[in-house]
Amino acid sequence: MTASGSHHMDPKRSFQGLILTLHNFWAEYGCVVLQPYDMEVGAGTFHPATTLRALGPKRWNAAYVQPSRRPTDGRYGENPNRLQHYYQYQVILKPSPSDLQELYLKSLYAIGIDPVLHDIRFVEDDWESPTLGAWGLGWECWCDGMEVSQFTYFQQVCGVECAPVAGELTYGLERLAMYVQGVDSIYDLNFNGRDGDEKVSYGDIFLQTEQEYSRFNFEIADTSILLRHFDDAEKQCRDILEAGAGRSANVHQCVFPAYDQCIKASHVFNLLDARGVISVTERQSYILRVRALSKACGEAYLLTDAGGVTGKAA
Amino acid sequence: MPDLLLELRSEEIPARMQRKAAGDLQKLVTDGLVDAGLTYEAARAYWTPRRLALDVRGVTARSADLSEERKGPRTDAPQKAIDGFLRGAGLASADQAEIRTDPKKGAFYVAVIAKPGRPAEDLIAELIPEVIRGFPWPKSMRWGPASARPGSLRWVRPLQSILCTFGPETEDPQVIDFEIDGLRSSNITYGHRFMAPEPITVKRFDDYIAGLEKARVVLDADRRKDIIRTDAMNLAFANGLELVEDEGLLEEVAGLVEWPVVLMGEFEEAFLHIPAEVIRLTIRANQKCFVCRNRSVGDGEKDSLSNRFVLVANVEATDGGTQIAAGNGRVVRARLSDALYFWKTDQADLPDLELLAASAQKLALDLSKPLDQRMARLDNLAVTFHAKLGTQGERVQRIRDFAGFIARQIGADPDLAIRAAVLAKADLATEVVGEFPELQGLMGRRYADLQGEPAPVAEAIEMHYRPQGPNDSVPGDPVSVAVALADKLDTLIGFWTIDEKPTGSKDPYALRRAALGVIRIVLENSIELPLRGLISERPGQPAMEPAVLEDLIAFFHDRLTVYLRDKDARHDLIDSVLTDQSDDLLTVVQKVEALAAFLETDDGKNLLAGTKRAANIVSAERKRGAEISTGLVDPSRFESDQETVLFDAAAEAGAVASAAIVRSDFTAAMHALAGLRQPIDAFFDTVHVNAEDPDLRSNRLALLESIREATGAVADFSKIAG
């Protein structure tokens, strides 16, 4: 099965074909197919379509690709398996359907992974995000010994109990693509599925950026500016929440913009971490500061329409 | 009698929880049956990644009829009290109660409440949901639409189906019918997720286990382990290799598969440059695969790791596993590339070396060397060792000074000890140890070798963590000994000072292990090292509070006693030798050994008997108020030669034994005491201690007391059994 039936869209040949196949699969299921969030985040989970919308009682099924940045994972383009910028494919289903494992396996089949030819395994993974105040239980999903996805039943997000529980699937797109394309280096992935002169590889697009961002993350990023940005984002987040709460007692009117600042603080912290300027004790206090922001956002979200608040104020 | 079969099928249960969960299920259900008034003949629990199963044989078909009597008020009690009693007992009127009389209370009501037995089916239908709802998972979760409501069912991962049948062997068993959060019990299960996903209708355990086996599920975890172990060893052997066995990994892998299929993968030989321990841990921790050794032809090169490894799949792939093995090989290669990157990064210069200058100066580090840079970075980052005990850098400075001091006392090269101490913790800042903390010490040694540190320094970096327990090896090289003692004593002194001592089963900083380490190092290397002096004279550090120091010494005594008892030393001998003042561990042990040998001899046995007799007499007289001390012996009042001989012998034996003890010549000390035997025996044979004359009597008692003093140089004989 391929996205459009044409050879170069085959998920086994083309990175974008893989993405489009997943889009089709989850669109068929009934998900809203969203676009990436327009901010720097460390994982697809940070997208408000997951963090905030996992909260509250409303039904919510969404799928999207999220570029993810992990500054400490930068290897100057020299490691064939590790990048500081990569793509996650994120699916969030609330409440979690009873056949979520089967759905996941069908999606693997759609992109060319046949479970009687490969060894698919669900290996324990207690997921926790200290900065998001979130935890859940689930698995790393292995294909022939390679972790290709994470599968989590969210129990708590932003410090708030999930009711009902949402199921989250996170596919590591590059790893899956390497697997189905049969290449040993991310940079050798065929991006557009064409051959010869028409072919564009992952490395054509991202090798230079990996080198440049590794330099920036590890050597150039100005730590005093970053430290200031962290403080600014933290302050702004709190100010926005305060302003949004001020207008009415039981309804909050400004959560998403505040949450953006929480995301920003989290990414700045990751950059500072990559620069090696955060000691172990400081590290904990930065994490707690971001967590406090995400908790405040989560609590405020429950007072909004999307968060399921009833008796909307005028 | 009927059998009960229960299966709880869920999404994948974490491997490490399965065995205990199956045990809990067995206990909760069988205890519940007994509590409900049923009995059973046998029970056994099974588990796979996707199911817990319980087979209970010979359950009684119904619980016994019971009747309960409840005493009520007197028949002439106020009507209110009688009504209350009847209501409580479930009786409609007083006619339904019996009237009994007893001499004290007179006539009173008794309610006889019949409790008829109930069918086992009903009891089980109540019990199982209770067990499921209260199941003691270490961590459990909610899921699905039901989780919107408070109090919804929790399980380790979503529970998919419940199979519960009950019935005698001769008939078709029936389904015990119940429902939890929309999940209804049945007689249906499912086989292997991919190879046999169809439903299976089950009657009882025999066809259940056989049906699963046909559907590619080996229910018994121990059988899965045997299959994996045997197949893995055979596969390795067939390839000219030897499997590196790993019981913990085997248990885990058996909990990851329902149908084990053993395959072999490989990686490039170039990766074999990475230390073997790193390769093994990379493959084990991340991939859950077994490594293999090359089978040695001769004796040399025994430990060389092979570039082939054994993996355990959960499926009989249609291509025979070619793609699975190739895929696993690719992942292992990627992981080893990472390990290689860490290994090489650790040998390269750090960026921002100029930031490390102050740390380098403080610790006399050479920033042209990679491991020195890591230590400087550890210090520079001010990584906390413990909130009240400062940073790792401060700790290393203390250990450095202490190691140099100890080295001088035990004849090790102090410069090498100082250098080793300075680098001992440096590998905590390396990438490999960051990835695999269990390789601390070992990696430091590798990197020290690579940057040309002297052999004793490199060895001490690894060995200073040893021994890790009663069976671990003990450092033997003097430099390693000095650093190991400095590290362990610094830890003990630190935690004693901030009053974070082990209590009961709690010992979060492994202080008992540290003390045992000191004891084993000192004893197994025969090092005389008085602890009080060593601790109070350590350079550059404030003295410990005397009470705290004494408490720490007492802790050492306690640990030494435990250690010696484990070595089958006589408890009473340890007690007789150990005093609050005991300071040197080696002396204590040597005394115990010499004493044990001495007490095996004739002289020893008789001396002990004589000494005990003397002590008993003295203590009996003391109880009566006699004041006895050796200073009061007046030789001019001796009436017999035996008294004079004993007096001189005791004085001499005491002096000779004490002098011998000072020389640590315990055999000579015992020999000196042996000389007391004859005079004591002769004294008791001829002299009457309880003389009429009170002065004479107290003089003789004082003489007996001098025996205790003389033997006291070696041990407190009164504490010795016999």
PDB file of C-alpha atoms in Angstrom, chain B residues 385-386 389 395 467-468 487-519 551-552 555-556 558-560:
ATOM      1  CA  PHE B 385      28.464  14.360  46.234  1.00  0.00           C
ATOM      2  CA  HIS B 386      26.048  14.903  49.108  1.00  0.00           C
ATOM      3  CA  LEU B 389      29.386  16.720  52.374  1.00  0.00           C
ATOM      4  CA  ARG B 395      35.715  14.915  48.287  1.00  0.00           C
ATOM      5  CA  PRO B 467      35.658  -5.024  47.576  1.00  0.00           C
ATOM      6  CA  GLN B 468      32.003  -4.461  46.699  1.00  0.00           C
ATOM      7  CA  ASP B 487      37.891   6.454  49.954  1.00  0.00           C
ATOM      8  CA  LYS B 488      35.955   4.157  52.269  1.00  0.00           C
ATOM      9  CA  LEU B 489      37.079   5.805  55.498  1.00  0.00           C
ATOM     10  CA  ASP B 490      36.324   9.264  54.100  1.00  0.00           C
ATOM     11  CA  THR B 491      32.809   8.090  53.296  1.00  0.00           C
ATOM     12  CA  LEU B 492      32.309   6.595  56.753  1.00  0.00           C
ATOM     13  CA  ILE B 493      33.777   9.591  58.570  1.00  0.00           C
ATOM     14  CA  GLY B 494      31.649  11.955  56.476  1.00  0.00           C
ATOM     15  CA  PHE B 495      28.345  10.203  56.989  1.00  0.00           C
ATOM     16  CA  TRP B 496      29.032   9.642  60.677  1.00  0.00           C
ATOM     17  CA  THR B 497      29.807  13.329  61.072  1.00  0.00           C
ATOM     18  CA  ILE B 498      26.496  14.386  59.513  1.00  0.00           C
ATOM     19  CA  ASP B 499      24.701  11.622  61.429  1.00  0.00           C
ATOM     20  CA  GLU B 500      23.449   9.639  58.451  1.00  0.00           C
ATOM     21  CA  LYS B 501      24.139   6.191  59.810  1.00  0.00           C
ATOM     22  CA  PRO B 502      22.566   2.937  58.650  1.00  0.00           C
ATOM     23  CA  THR B 503      19.445   1.962  60.550  1.00  0.00           C
ATOM     24  CA  GLY B 504      17.802  -1.443  60.415  1.00  0.00           C
ATOM     25  CA  SER B 505      17.481  -2.506  56.813  1.00  0.00           C
ATOM     26  CA  LYS B 506      18.183   1.025  55.556  1.00  0.00           C
ATOM     27  CA  ASP B 507      21.701   1.708  54.400  1.00  0.00           C
ATOM     28  CA  PRO B 508      21.305   3.998  51.375  1.00  0.00           C
ATOM     29  CA  TYR B 509      24.970   4.973  51.238  1.00  0.00           C
ATOM     30  CA  ALA B 510      26.180   1.364  51.595  1.00  0.00           C
ATOM     31  CA  LEU B 511      28.117   2.209  54.750  1.00  0.00           C
ATOM     32  CA  ARG B 512      28.066  -1.362  56.032  1.00  0.00           C
ATOM     33  CA  ARG B 513      29.677  -2.413  52.786  1.00  0.00           C
ATOM     34  CA  ALA B 514      32.301   0.332  53.164  1.00  0.00           C
ATOM     35  CA  ALA B 515      33.171  -0.799  56.691  1.00  0.00           C
ATOM     36  CA  LEU B 516      33.313  -4.435  55.612  1.00  0.00           C
ATOM     37  CA  GLY B 517      35.591  -3.300  52.780  1.00  0.00           C
ATOM     38  CA  VAL B 518      37.990  -1.655  55.226  1.00  0.00           C
ATOM     39  CA  ILE B 519      37.942  -4.767  57.423  1.00  0.00           C
ATOM     40  CA  ASP B 551      30.471   5.406  67.770  1.00  0.00           C
ATOM     41  CA  LEU B 552      32.198   4.801  64.444  1.00  0.00           C
ATOM     42  CA  PHE B 555      30.355   0.229  64.290  1.00  0.00           C
ATOM     43  CA  PHE B 556      33.613  -1.304  63.084  1.00  0.00           C
ATOM     44  CA  ASP B 558      30.042  -4.658  65.186  1.00  0.00           C
ATOM     45  CA  ARG B 559      30.905  -5.271  61.524  1.00  0.00           C
ATOM     46  CA  LEU B 560      34.049  -7.177  62.497  1.00  0.00           C
TER      47      LEU B 560
END
